[in-house]
Amino acid sequence: MPNFSDLLASKVRANPAFVQAYDRLQVASLAGLVGKPGAIGEEEARKLAQSAVIFAQGSGSAMQGLAQDIAYALAQTSEDGLVRAACTQVLNSIGNFPAGNFLAKRSNAMQDVLPWTMQLDALGREHRNTFEVHDKPVVFTDFQVDVWKQLRSNHQAVAIRAPTSAGKSFVLQSYLLDRFAKAASPLSVAYVIPSRALLHEVQGKLTKQLAGLERKVRVTSVPQAGESAEELQIFVLTQERLQTLFDNSEIRIEELIVDEAQQIADDARGILLQHCLEEALARSPSTKLVLLTPGRQDAAAVARQVGFDDVGVVQSSLRPVRQNLIYCDFNPRSPTDIILSLHQESGPALALGTLKTDWGFERKESRLVGAAIELGREGQSLVYAPSKSPAESIATSIAGYLEPPKDKNGQLKELAEFIKKHIHPKYALAECVVSGVAFHYGSMPTALTKALEEYFDDGLLKYLVCTSTLLHGVNLPARNIFLYRPTRGVDTPLDADGFWNLAGRGGRMSKDVQGNVFLVD
């Protein structure tokens, strides 16, 4: 039977006055995309903030997601100190403390203007979401708390299903730090990732995370013949490398973590992954399995399929940042215009307005590049390309229209010289990076992809054109994602899960309040 909070939230959600006000808020929060100021009236902003507080008390991710979206949008449009304080409180009340703290610092929201009961509730919830990780307090979101508890439970397998941006990697790395810090005996962990493109990133993050421990933890992505379980070690491997490890040693893995575990359904590589999981269990019946999946995939079914019957499950559909799906359409009678509208889960798209440009969009080939340049002025942007050749041509085109950024320390020039010297003197990437643009695909040398990822993460590259390396886990979230009729390879359309895996790169938790996913043409 629905409780009072759910009934009240449902009643407010169905109120036509709220629906109209919420639409106006969304349009105002994105008005900057079409070159207009975005603001709503003070009275309407306060009513929307009150609505968000009500939604935050409702159960279920739909209502809490709506509360979160209102809070983020109001933070973009309202200068009212009370409204901003309420937005921070809403995020805290749904357990999204990283976003609440970020918003409070960014907007100088004065929490003391709120009723003391609301302040007390937020403090109590933050206390419940704070855990000691290697003797340091860490505040998790509600979802991360559930993951943390399941990882530390007695379940032999844990299946974690949540959107790309939900913070799975952060809580998992915190768990590994705590696990190795408390290990009283040798411990061997295998972290299986879906592609070679991820090896450097995951190995680097784990090495940094574990560096402060008193006992050294060996972090490697290259299995050696005759590996033994005589030390603290973590193997970061693809399923092919994990098979090599098993073929050339008698090692037993105490904990096995599989990122993007839905790949077990993918042809030959999926069969190999399943074989590796079965081999790990055969060698050590007490092996603990952790499966991570995005979207709709049921990781628990994967665990049971390979023989793990005791499975703890954590699921969430709530994205911790606001992700706007924005359609970019073109009118042949006004070839310089980009017509923008916001996707809504129910009902037609919401018109945001028309962006006037100096481009000519009669040719479809110019639409992705033009949209990326015009709509990617704020923040960093990822542009998806189906394969290697389009990635290079798109990046070269974007670079050709941009003024080279200020390169005070000469880092972009240094990267360009590195490319010319160590890759090829006429490699197109060298000219692109000088303009703050790069392309990225799986067959590049590891040293080069490492440099590109670091430059983008540091904000030195404004645009990065990626292939499916972005689809399967390269963790490079940005303010904007640009997609043009996305396919995997030449002509295989992305399925829903693949699309949302890409879209999940839009927005950085604790670094931004929203991400924009532009669907071009």
Short mmCIF file of C-alpha atoms in Angstrom, two decimals:
data_model
loop_
_atom_site.label_atom_id
_atom_site.label_comp_id
_atom_site.label_asym_id
_atom_site.label_seq_id
_atom_site.Cartn_x
_atom_site.Cartn_y
_atom_site.Cartn_z
CA MET A 1 0.00 0.00 0.00
CA PRO A 2 1.48 3.42 -0.98
CA ASN A 3 2.60 5.56 1.95
CA PHE A 4 1.72 9.21 2.41
CA SER A 5 4.98 10.48 0.87
CA ASP A 6 4.43 8.48 -2.31
CA LEU A 7 0.81 9.58 -2.61
CA LEU A 8 1.73 13.22 -2.13
CA ALA A 9 4.60 12.99 -4.63
CA SER A 10 2.34 11.36 -7.22
CA LYS A 11 -0.30 14.04 -6.75
CA VAL A 12 2.20 16.85 -7.23
CA ARG A 13 3.76 15.12 -10.24
CA ALA A 14 0.35 14.88 -11.96
CA ASN A 15 -0.57 18.51 -11.30
CA PRO A 16 -0.75 20.40 -14.65
CA ALA A 17 0.71 23.51 -13.01
CA PHE A 18 3.78 21.54 -11.93
CA VAL A 19 4.17 19.94 -15.38
CA GLN A 20 4.16 23.36 -17.06
CA ALA A 21 6.55 24.87 -14.51
CA TYR A 22 8.93 21.91 -14.85
CA ASP A 23 8.95 22.28 -18.63
CA ARG A 24 9.78 25.99 -18.29
CA LEU A 25 12.56 25.14 -15.85
CA GLN A 26 14.16 22.64 -18.22
CA VAL A 27 14.03 25.09 -21.12
CA ALA A 28 15.51 27.87 -18.94
CA SER A 29 18.32 25.65 -17.66
CA LEU A 30 19.43 24.93 -21.26
CA ALA A 31 18.72 28.34 -22.73
CA GLY A 32 22.44 29.06 -23.00
CA LEU A 33 22.69 26.52 -25.81
CA VAL A 34 20.68 28.82 -28.09
CA GLY A 35 22.36 31.99 -26.83
CA LYS A 36 19.60 33.16 -24.49
CA PRO A 37 19.64 33.97 -20.77
CA GLY A 38 18.03 31.29 -18.64
CA ALA A 39 15.98 32.33 -15.64
CA ILE A 40 12.63 31.70 -14.03
CA GLY A 41 10.65 33.78 -11.54
CA GLU A 42 11.46 33.67 -7.84
CA GLU A 43 8.02 32.43 -6.80
CA GLU A 44 8.02 29.65 -9.39
CA ALA A 45 11.56 28.64 -8.42
CA ARG A 46 10.53 28.29 -4.78
CA LYS A 47 7.47 26.21 -5.68
CA LEU A 48 9.64 23.92 -7.79
CA ALA A 49 12.12 23.61 -4.93
CA GLN A 50 9.24 22.62 -2.61
CA SER A 51 8.14 20.04 -5.18
CA ALA A 52 11.68 18.61 -5.32
CA VAL A 53 11.72 18.26 -1.52
CA ILE A 54 8.45 16.28 -1.75
CA PHE A 55 9.75 14.06 -4.57
CA ALA A 56 12.92 13.36 -2.60
CA GLN A 57 10.82 11.81 0.17
CA GLY A 58 9.15 9.42 -2.27
CA SER A 59 10.35 5.86 -2.72
CA GLY A 60 11.73 4.61 -6.00
CA SER A 61 14.33 5.98 -8.37
CA ALA A 62 11.81 7.73 -10.65
CA MET A 63 10.69 10.25 -8.03
CA GLN A 64 14.17 10.68 -6.61
CA GLY A 65 15.55 11.17 -10.12
CA LEU A 66 12.96 13.88 -10.74
CA ALA A 67 13.90 15.59 -7.47
CA GLN A 68 17.55 15.48 -8.48
CA ASP A 69 16.89 16.90 -11.96
CA ILE A 70 14.92 19.80 -10.50
CA ALA A 71 17.71 20.54 -8.04
CA TYR A 72 20.33 20.56 -10.79
CA ALA A 73 18.20 22.71 -13.11
CA LEU A 74 17.38 25.23 -10.38
CA ALA A 75 21.07 25.48 -9.56
CA GLN A 76 21.57 26.62 -13.18
CA THR A 77 18.78 29.19 -13.18
CA SER A 78 18.08 30.61 -9.72
CA GLU A 79 20.13 33.06 -7.66
CA ASP A 80 17.79 32.73 -4.65
CA GLY A 81 19.84 31.66 -1.62
CA LEU A 82 16.93 29.73 -0.11
CA VAL A 83 16.30 27.87 -3.37
CA ARG A 84 19.97 26.96 -3.71
CA ALA A 85 20.07 25.73 -0.11
CA ALA A 86 16.98 23.62 -0.77
CA CYS A 87 18.64 22.13 -3.88
CA THR A 88 21.63 21.05 -1.83
CA GLN A 89 19.31 19.58 0.79
CA VAL A 90 17.38 17.64 -1.87
CA LEU A 91 20.57 16.02 -3.16
CA ASN A 92 21.67 15.16 0.37
CA SER A 93 18.25 13.74 1.24
CA ILE A 94 18.45 11.22 -1.63
CA GLY A 95 21.95 10.26 -0.53
CA ASN A 96 23.85 12.01 -3.33
CA PHE A 97 26.33 13.71 -1.01
CA PRO A 98 29.12 14.22 -3.58
CA ALA A 99 26.72 16.28 -5.71
CA GLY A 100 25.26 18.07 -2.69
CA ASN A 101 28.71 19.09 -1.45
CA PHE A 102 29.76 20.18 -4.94
CA LEU A 103 26.62 22.29 -5.34
CA ALA A 104 27.00 23.86 -1.90
CA LYS A 105 30.58 24.94 -2.64
CA ARG A 106 29.77 26.15 -6.13
CA SER A 107 26.72 28.22 -5.20
CA ASN A 108 27.69 29.25 -1.66
CA ALA A 109 24.31 27.90 -0.57
CA MET A 110 23.56 28.87 3.03
CA GLN A 111 22.31 25.75 4.74
CA ASP A 112 21.48 27.64 7.92
CA VAL A 113 18.47 29.26 6.22
CA LEU A 114 16.74 25.86 6.15
CA PRO A 115 14.65 24.54 9.06
CA TRP A 116 16.79 22.83 11.70
CA THR A 117 14.89 19.57 11.20
CA MET A 118 16.03 19.41 7.56
CA GLN A 119 19.61 20.20 8.53
CA LEU A 120 19.54 17.51 11.21
CA ASP A 121 18.14 14.96 8.76
CA ALA A 122 20.94 15.70 6.28
CA LEU A 123 23.62 15.39 8.97
CA GLY A 124 22.19 12.07 10.16
CA ARG A 125 22.06 10.65 6.66
CA GLU A 126 25.59 11.80 5.87
CA HIS A 127 26.79 10.10 9.04
CA ARG A 128 25.11 6.84 7.97
CA ASN A 129 26.75 7.09 4.54
CA THR A 130 30.26 7.66 5.91
CA PHE A 131 32.61 4.69 6.19
CA GLU A 132 36.22 4.23 7.20
CA VAL A 133 38.41 3.23 4.25
CA HIS A 134 42.01 2.62 5.31
CA ASP A 135 41.49 4.84 8.38
CA LYS A 136 40.00 7.71 6.39
CA PRO A 137 36.29 8.70 6.28
CA VAL A 138 34.66 8.40 2.86
CA VAL A 139 31.13 9.59 2.10
CA PHE A 140 29.23 7.38 -0.36
CA THR A 141 26.00 7.84 -2.24
CA ASP A 142 23.10 5.60 -1.19
CA PHE A 143 23.83 3.29 -4.12
CA GLN A 144 27.52 3.10 -3.20
CA VAL A 145 26.58 2.26 0.40
CA ASP A 146 24.56 -0.72 -0.85
CA VAL A 147 27.49 -1.85 -3.00
CA TRP A 148 29.94 -1.43 -0.12
CA LYS A 149 27.82 -3.55 2.20
CA GLN A 150 27.34 -6.30 -0.38
CA LEU A 151 31.05 -6.42 -1.19
CA ARG A 152 31.83 -6.89 2.50
CA SER A 153 29.06 -9.45 2.99
CA ASN A 154 29.40 -13.23 3.04
CA HIS A 155 27.86 -13.67 -0.41
CA GLN A 156 30.20 -15.61 -2.68
CA ALA A 157 29.09 -13.54 -5.68
CA VAL A 158 27.94 -9.93 -5.93
CA ALA A 159 26.11 -8.63 -9.00
CA ILE A 160 26.12 -4.85 -9.43
CA ARG A 161 23.92 -3.27 -12.09
CA ALA A 162 23.79 0.50 -12.49
CA PRO A 163 24.25 3.26 -15.09
CA THR A 164 27.73 4.11 -16.32
CA SER A 165 27.94 7.26 -14.20
CA ALA A 166 26.70 5.77 -10.91
CA GLY A 167 30.14 5.53 -9.27
CA LYS A 168 30.68 1.76 -9.34
CA SER A 169 34.43 2.05 -9.97
CA PHE A 170 35.00 4.44 -7.06
CA VAL A 171 33.40 2.23 -4.43
CA LEU A 172 35.07 -0.86 -5.88
CA GLN A 173 38.51 0.75 -5.68
CA SER A 174 37.75 1.83 -2.11
CA TYR A 175 36.81 -1.76 -1.29
CA LEU A 176 40.05 -3.11 -2.76
CA LEU A 177 42.07 -0.58 -0.76
CA ASP A 178 40.34 -1.67 2.44
CA ARG A 179 40.65 -5.35 1.49
CA PHE A 180 44.40 -5.22 0.88
CA ALA A 181 45.00 -2.99 3.91
CA LYS A 182 43.42 -5.62 6.18
CA ALA A 183 44.80 -8.71 4.41
CA ALA A 184 46.51 -10.95 6.95
CA SER A 185 47.82 -13.42 4.36
CA PRO A 186 48.76 -13.44 0.66
CA LEU A 187 45.89 -12.27 -1.53
CA SER A 188 45.52 -12.61 -5.32
CA VAL A 189 42.81 -10.61 -7.09
CA ALA A 190 42.00 -10.59 -10.80
CA TYR A 191 40.28 -7.55 -12.32
CA VAL A 192 38.96 -8.46 -15.77
CA ILE A 193 38.31 -5.60 -18.18
CA PRO A 194 36.67 -5.74 -21.62
CA SER A 195 39.45 -4.34 -23.82
CA ARG A 196 43.19 -3.61 -23.97
CA ALA A 197 42.39 0.08 -24.21
CA LEU A 198 41.42 0.02 -20.53
CA LEU A 199 44.53 -1.71 -19.20
CA HIS A 200 46.57 1.42 -18.59
CA GLU A 201 43.74 3.39 -17.02
CA VAL A 202 42.60 0.73 -14.55
CA GLN A 203 46.15 -0.35 -13.67
CA GLY A 204 47.18 3.26 -13.11
CA LYS A 205 44.23 4.07 -10.86
CA LEU A 206 44.67 0.94 -8.77
CA THR A 207 48.43 1.53 -8.46
CA LYS A 208 47.78 5.06 -7.22
CA GLN A 209 45.00 3.94 -4.88
CA LEU A 210 47.10 1.20 -3.27
CA ALA A 211 50.40 3.09 -3.16
CA GLY A 212 49.94 4.33 0.41
CA LEU A 213 49.66 0.89 2.01
CA GLU A 214 52.40 -0.27 4.35
CA ARG A 215 52.66 -3.61 2.56
CA LYS A 216 53.37 -3.28 -1.14
CA VAL A 217 50.69 -4.54 -3.52
CA ARG A 218 51.88 -5.74 -6.91
CA VAL A 219 49.64 -4.39 -9.68
CA THR A 220 50.33 -5.90 -13.08
CA SER A 221 48.65 -6.32 -16.47
CA VAL A 222 51.24 -8.77 -17.84
CA PRO A 223 50.90 -12.30 -16.46
CA GLN A 224 54.13 -14.25 -16.09
CA ALA A 225 54.68 -17.99 -16.41
CA GLY A 226 54.64 -19.73 -13.03
CA GLU A 227 52.81 -16.96 -11.14
CA SER A 228 52.34 -17.86 -7.47
CA ALA A 229 50.06 -16.64 -4.72
CA GLU A 230 52.83 -15.67 -2.29
CA GLU A 231 52.19 -11.93 -2.08
CA LEU A 232 49.56 -9.22 -2.26
CA GLN A 233 48.82 -8.81 -5.94
CA ILE A 234 46.14 -7.73 -8.36
CA PHE A 235 46.10 -8.73 -12.02
CA VAL A 236 44.42 -6.27 -14.41
CA LEU A 237 43.67 -8.41 -17.45
CA THR A 238 41.46 -8.97 -20.45
CA GLN A 239 39.85 -12.41 -20.62
CA GLU A 240 42.55 -13.44 -23.11
CA ARG A 241 45.29 -12.52 -20.66
CA LEU A 242 43.45 -14.22 -17.81
CA GLN A 243 43.36 -17.40 -19.87
CA THR A 244 47.11 -17.04 -20.45
CA LEU A 245 47.60 -16.70 -16.69
CA PHE A 246 45.66 -19.90 -16.06
CA ASP A 247 47.45 -21.77 -18.87
CA ASN A 248 50.90 -20.95 -17.50
CA SER A 249 50.47 -21.18 -13.75
CA GLU A 250 48.63 -23.01 -10.97
CA ILE A 251 47.60 -19.76 -9.30
CA ARG A 252 44.33 -19.54 -7.41
CA ILE A 253 42.36 -16.30 -7.46
CA GLU A 254 40.67 -15.33 -4.18
CA GLU A 255 38.59 -12.51 -5.71
CA LEU A 256 37.58 -12.14 -9.34
CA ILE A 257 36.12 -8.84 -10.55
CA VAL A 258 34.58 -8.61 -14.01
CA ASP A 259 33.78 -5.19 -15.50
CA GLU A 260 31.21 -5.05 -18.33
CA ALA A 261 30.20 -8.62 -17.47
CA GLN A 262 27.39 -8.54 -20.04
CA GLN A 263 30.10 -9.38 -22.59
CA ILE A 264 29.66 -13.02 -21.64
CA ALA A 265 26.93 -12.99 -24.31
CA ASP A 266 29.35 -11.84 -27.06
CA ASP A 267 30.37 -14.65 -29.39
CA ALA A 268 33.90 -16.06 -29.01
CA ARG A 269 35.15 -13.58 -26.39
CA GLY A 270 32.05 -14.23 -24.30
CA ILE A 271 32.66 -17.97 -24.42
CA LEU A 272 36.27 -17.40 -23.34
CA LEU A 273 35.14 -15.18 -20.45
CA GLN A 274 32.71 -17.83 -19.26
CA HIS A 275 35.43 -20.48 -19.45
CA CYS A 276 37.78 -18.28 -17.34
CA LEU A 277 35.13 -17.81 -14.65
CA GLU A 278 34.48 -21.54 -14.52
CA GLU A 279 38.23 -22.23 -14.34
CA ALA A 280 38.67 -19.79 -11.44
CA LEU A 281 35.88 -21.51 -9.51
CA ALA A 282 37.27 -24.97 -10.28
CA ARG A 283 40.71 -23.99 -8.94
CA SER A 284 39.32 -22.39 -5.82
CA PRO A 285 35.70 -23.17 -4.85
CA SER A 286 35.79 -20.27 -2.35
CA THR A 287 36.63 -17.64 -5.00
CA LYS A 288 34.54 -14.50 -4.60
CA LEU A 289 33.04 -13.12 -7.83
CA VAL A 290 32.06 -9.48 -8.45
CA LEU A 291 30.19 -8.69 -11.66
CA LEU A 292 29.61 -5.14 -12.92
CA THR A 293 27.08 -4.37 -15.65
CA PRO A 294 25.46 -1.19 -16.96
CA GLY A 295 21.89 -0.74 -18.13
CA ARG A 296 19.39 -3.56 -18.08
CA GLN A 297 21.64 -6.63 -18.03
CA ASP A 298 21.09 -9.09 -15.18
CA ALA A 299 24.53 -9.81 -13.75
CA ALA A 300 23.08 -12.23 -11.20
CA ALA A 301 22.05 -14.56 -14.03
CA VAL A 302 25.66 -14.52 -15.30
CA ALA A 303 26.93 -15.55 -11.85
CA ARG A 304 24.49 -18.45 -11.60
CA GLN A 305 25.29 -19.52 -15.15
CA VAL A 306 28.91 -20.23 -14.21
CA GLY A 307 28.13 -21.99 -10.92
CA PHE A 308 27.87 -19.27 -8.24
CA ASP A 309 24.56 -19.84 -6.43
CA ASP A 310 24.90 -17.43 -3.48
CA VAL A 311 24.53 -14.05 -5.18
CA GLY A 312 24.03 -10.65 -3.56
CA VAL A 313 22.42 -8.13 -5.88
CA VAL A 314 22.64 -4.32 -6.04
CA GLN A 315 20.62 -2.49 -8.69
CA SER A 316 20.02 1.17 -9.41
CA SER A 317 18.69 3.18 -12.34
CA LEU A 318 19.43 6.58 -10.78
CA ARG A 319 22.15 8.57 -12.51
CA PRO A 320 24.01 10.85 -10.08
CA VAL A 321 24.35 13.63 -12.67
CA ARG A 322 21.69 15.17 -14.89
CA GLN A 323 22.07 13.84 -18.43
CA ASN A 324 20.22 15.78 -21.09
CA LEU A 325 19.46 13.97 -24.36
CA ILE A 326 19.23 16.76 -26.90
CA TYR A 327 18.14 16.29 -30.52
CA CYS A 328 19.93 18.44 -33.11
CA ASP A 329 17.74 18.73 -36.21
CA PHE A 330 18.13 20.71 -39.43
CA ASN A 331 15.69 22.52 -41.68
CA PRO A 332 16.67 22.60 -45.39
CA ARG A 333 14.91 25.97 -45.72
CA SER A 334 17.13 27.44 -42.97
CA PRO A 335 20.45 25.66 -43.59
CA THR A 336 22.38 27.68 -41.00
CA ASP A 337 20.12 26.75 -38.06
CA ILE A 338 20.34 23.94 -35.51
CA ILE A 339 16.92 23.15 -34.03
CA LEU A 340 17.29 21.84 -30.49
CA SER A 341 14.81 19.79 -28.48
CA LEU A 342 15.08 17.84 -25.24
CA HIS A 343 14.13 14.16 -25.11
CA GLN A 344 11.54 13.29 -22.48
CA GLU A 345 10.83 9.79 -21.26
CA SER A 346 7.11 10.30 -21.72
CA GLY A 347 5.56 12.63 -24.23
CA PRO A 348 7.05 14.52 -27.17
CA ALA A 349 10.45 16.20 -27.12
CA LEU A 350 10.53 19.62 -25.48
CA ALA A 351 11.47 22.47 -27.85
CA LEU A 352 14.54 24.38 -26.58
CA GLY A 353 14.84 26.85 -29.46
CA THR A 354 16.95 27.43 -32.55
CA LEU A 355 20.66 28.17 -32.62
CA LYS A 356 21.66 30.54 -35.41
CA THR A 357 25.09 29.78 -36.87
CA ASP A 358 27.34 30.71 -39.80
CA TRP A 359 27.46 27.11 -40.97
CA GLY A 360 25.79 25.59 -43.99
CA PHE A 361 24.20 22.33 -42.99
CA GLU A 362 22.89 21.29 -46.41
CA ARG A 363 25.57 18.58 -46.56
CA LYS A 364 25.01 15.93 -43.93
CA GLU A 365 28.76 15.43 -43.61
CA SER A 366 29.11 18.86 -42.01
CA ARG A 367 26.45 18.37 -39.37
CA LEU A 368 28.38 16.43 -36.73
CA VAL A 369 31.45 18.65 -37.00
CA GLY A 370 29.43 21.87 -37.04
CA ALA A 371 27.24 20.84 -34.12
CA ALA A 372 30.27 19.79 -32.08
CA ILE A 373 31.98 23.13 -32.64
CA GLU A 374 28.90 25.30 -32.06
CA LEU A 375 27.49 23.38 -29.08
CA GLY A 376 30.77 22.27 -27.52
CA ARG A 377 32.06 25.73 -26.64
CA GLU A 378 31.47 25.17 -22.92
CA GLY A 379 33.41 22.34 -21.29
CA GLN A 380 35.10 19.38 -22.91
CA SER A 381 33.52 17.17 -25.55
CA LEU A 382 33.67 13.55 -26.64
CA VAL A 383 32.65 12.75 -30.21
CA TYR A 384 31.75 9.17 -31.08
CA ALA A 385 32.98 7.66 -34.35
CA PRO A 386 32.10 4.13 -35.52
CA SER A 387 35.64 3.20 -36.59
CA LYS A 388 39.25 4.33 -36.99
CA SER A 389 39.03 6.15 -40.34
CA PRO A 390 36.00 8.36 -39.50
CA ALA A 391 37.57 9.18 -36.13
CA GLU A 392 40.64 10.61 -37.84
CA SER A 393 38.67 12.60 -40.43
CA ILE A 394 36.21 14.03 -37.87
CA ALA A 395 39.03 15.11 -35.55
CA THR A 396 40.96 16.67 -38.43
CA SER A 397 37.86 18.60 -39.53
CA ILE A 398 37.13 19.92 -36.03
CA ALA A 399 40.77 20.96 -35.57
CA GLY A 400 40.69 22.83 -38.88
CA TYR A 401 37.98 25.17 -37.62
CA LEU A 402 39.45 25.96 -34.21
CA GLU A 403 41.89 28.60 -33.12
CA PRO A 404 44.84 26.94 -31.33
CA PRO A 405 44.34 27.31 -27.55
CA LYS A 406 46.79 29.07 -25.31
CA ASP A 407 49.57 26.59 -24.60
CA LYS A 408 51.41 28.40 -21.81
CA ASN A 409 53.64 25.53 -20.82
CA GLY A 410 54.05 24.18 -24.36
CA GLN A 411 52.46 20.84 -23.41
CA LEU A 412 50.39 20.51 -26.59
CA LYS A 413 53.41 21.30 -28.72
CA GLU A 414 55.43 18.78 -26.73
CA LEU A 415 52.79 16.09 -27.37
CA ALA A 416 52.78 16.92 -31.09
CA GLU A 417 56.56 16.55 -31.26
CA PHE A 418 56.38 13.24 -29.40
CA ILE A 419 53.87 11.95 -31.97
CA LYS A 420 56.02 13.06 -34.91
CA LYS A 421 59.15 11.53 -33.45
CA HIS A 422 57.83 8.24 -32.12
CA ILE A 423 54.80 7.49 -34.35
CA HIS A 424 55.21 9.19 -37.74
CA PRO A 425 56.32 12.69 -38.82
CA LYS A 426 53.14 13.14 -40.89
CA TYR A 427 50.64 11.48 -38.58
CA ALA A 428 47.49 13.65 -38.66
CA LEU A 429 47.16 13.47 -34.88
CA ALA A 430 50.21 15.71 -34.41
CA GLU A 431 48.50 18.63 -36.16
CA CYS A 432 45.22 17.98 -34.35
CA VAL A 433 46.58 18.10 -30.80
CA VAL A 434 48.09 21.54 -31.33
CA SER A 435 44.48 22.73 -31.78
CA GLY A 436 43.33 20.94 -28.63
CA VAL A 437 41.73 18.04 -30.57
CA ALA A 438 42.63 14.35 -30.71
CA PHE A 439 41.31 11.01 -31.89
CA HIS A 440 41.51 7.77 -29.92
CA TYR A 441 41.06 4.13 -30.92
CA GLY A 442 42.08 0.72 -29.64
CA SER A 443 44.91 -0.13 -32.05
CA MET A 444 47.03 2.88 -31.05
CA PRO A 445 50.28 2.30 -29.15
CA THR A 446 49.65 2.19 -25.41
CA ALA A 447 52.05 5.06 -24.69
CA LEU A 448 50.07 7.29 -27.04
CA THR A 449 46.59 6.44 -25.73
CA LYS A 450 47.95 6.94 -22.21
CA ALA A 451 49.16 10.43 -23.11
CA LEU A 452 45.89 11.35 -24.83
CA GLU A 453 43.80 10.20 -21.87
CA GLU A 454 45.98 12.14 -19.42
CA TYR A 455 45.86 15.29 -21.54
CA PHE A 456 42.09 15.08 -21.82
CA ASP A 457 41.67 14.36 -18.11
CA ASP A 458 43.82 17.42 -17.33
CA GLY A 459 41.68 19.61 -19.60
CA LEU A 460 44.41 20.25 -22.16
CA LEU A 461 42.41 18.64 -24.99
CA LYS A 462 38.98 20.13 -25.63
CA TYR A 463 37.71 17.50 -28.09
CA LEU A 464 38.41 13.78 -28.19
CA VAL A 465 36.98 11.69 -31.04
CA CYS A 466 36.62 8.09 -29.85
CA THR A 467 35.60 4.76 -31.33
CA SER A 468 34.15 1.84 -29.36
CA THR A 469 37.00 2.19 -26.83
CA LEU A 470 34.58 4.70 -25.31
CA LEU A 471 31.73 2.20 -25.49
CA HIS A 472 33.42 -0.38 -23.29
CA GLY A 473 34.75 1.52 -20.40
CA VAL A 474 37.50 4.07 -21.18
CA ASN A 475 36.56 6.35 -18.31
CA LEU A 476 36.68 9.81 -19.87
CA PRO A 477 33.49 11.61 -18.89
CA ALA A 478 32.97 15.08 -20.33
CA ARG A 479 30.41 17.89 -20.37
CA ASN A 480 29.27 17.04 -23.90
CA ILE A 481 28.87 13.85 -25.94
CA PHE A 482 28.16 14.07 -29.70
CA LEU A 483 26.62 11.14 -31.58
CA TYR A 484 25.71 10.98 -35.27
CA ARG A 485 23.54 7.96 -36.09
CA PRO A 486 25.75 5.80 -33.87
CA THR A 487 26.74 2.36 -35.10
CA ARG A 488 29.20 -0.25 -33.91
CA GLY A 489 31.60 -0.69 -36.79
CA VAL A 490 30.40 0.21 -40.27
CA ASP A 491 26.68 -0.50 -40.23
CA THR A 492 25.53 -2.26 -37.03
CA PRO A 493 23.25 0.12 -35.09
CA LEU A 494 23.98 0.44 -31.40
CA ASP A 495 21.49 -1.34 -29.18
CA ALA A 496 19.89 0.45 -26.24
CA ASP A 497 22.46 -0.72 -23.71
CA GLY A 498 25.35 0.32 -25.93
CA PHE A 499 23.78 3.72 -26.45
CA TRP A 500 23.26 4.35 -22.74
CA ASN A 501 26.79 3.17 -22.04
CA LEU A 502 27.99 5.96 -24.33
CA ALA A 503 25.53 8.51 -22.99
CA GLY A 504 26.69 7.73 -19.46
CA ARG A 505 29.98 9.50 -20.20
CA GLY A 506 28.09 12.81 -20.16
CA GLY A 507 28.77 14.60 -16.87
CA ARG A 508 31.28 14.06 -14.06
CA MET A 509 30.06 13.31 -10.56
CA SER A 510 31.48 15.85 -8.08
CA LYS A 511 32.79 17.99 -10.96
CA ASP A 512 29.63 19.09 -12.75
CA VAL A 513 25.86 19.17 -12.33
CA GLN A 514 24.93 17.91 -15.78
CA GLY A 515 26.11 16.43 -19.04
CA ASN A 516 24.66 16.97 -22.51
CA VAL A 517 24.27 14.15 -25.01
CA PHE A 518 23.69 15.63 -28.47
CA LEU A 519 22.00 13.35 -31.00
CA VAL A 520 22.88 14.89 -34.34
CA ASP A 521 20.46 14.47 -37.26
#
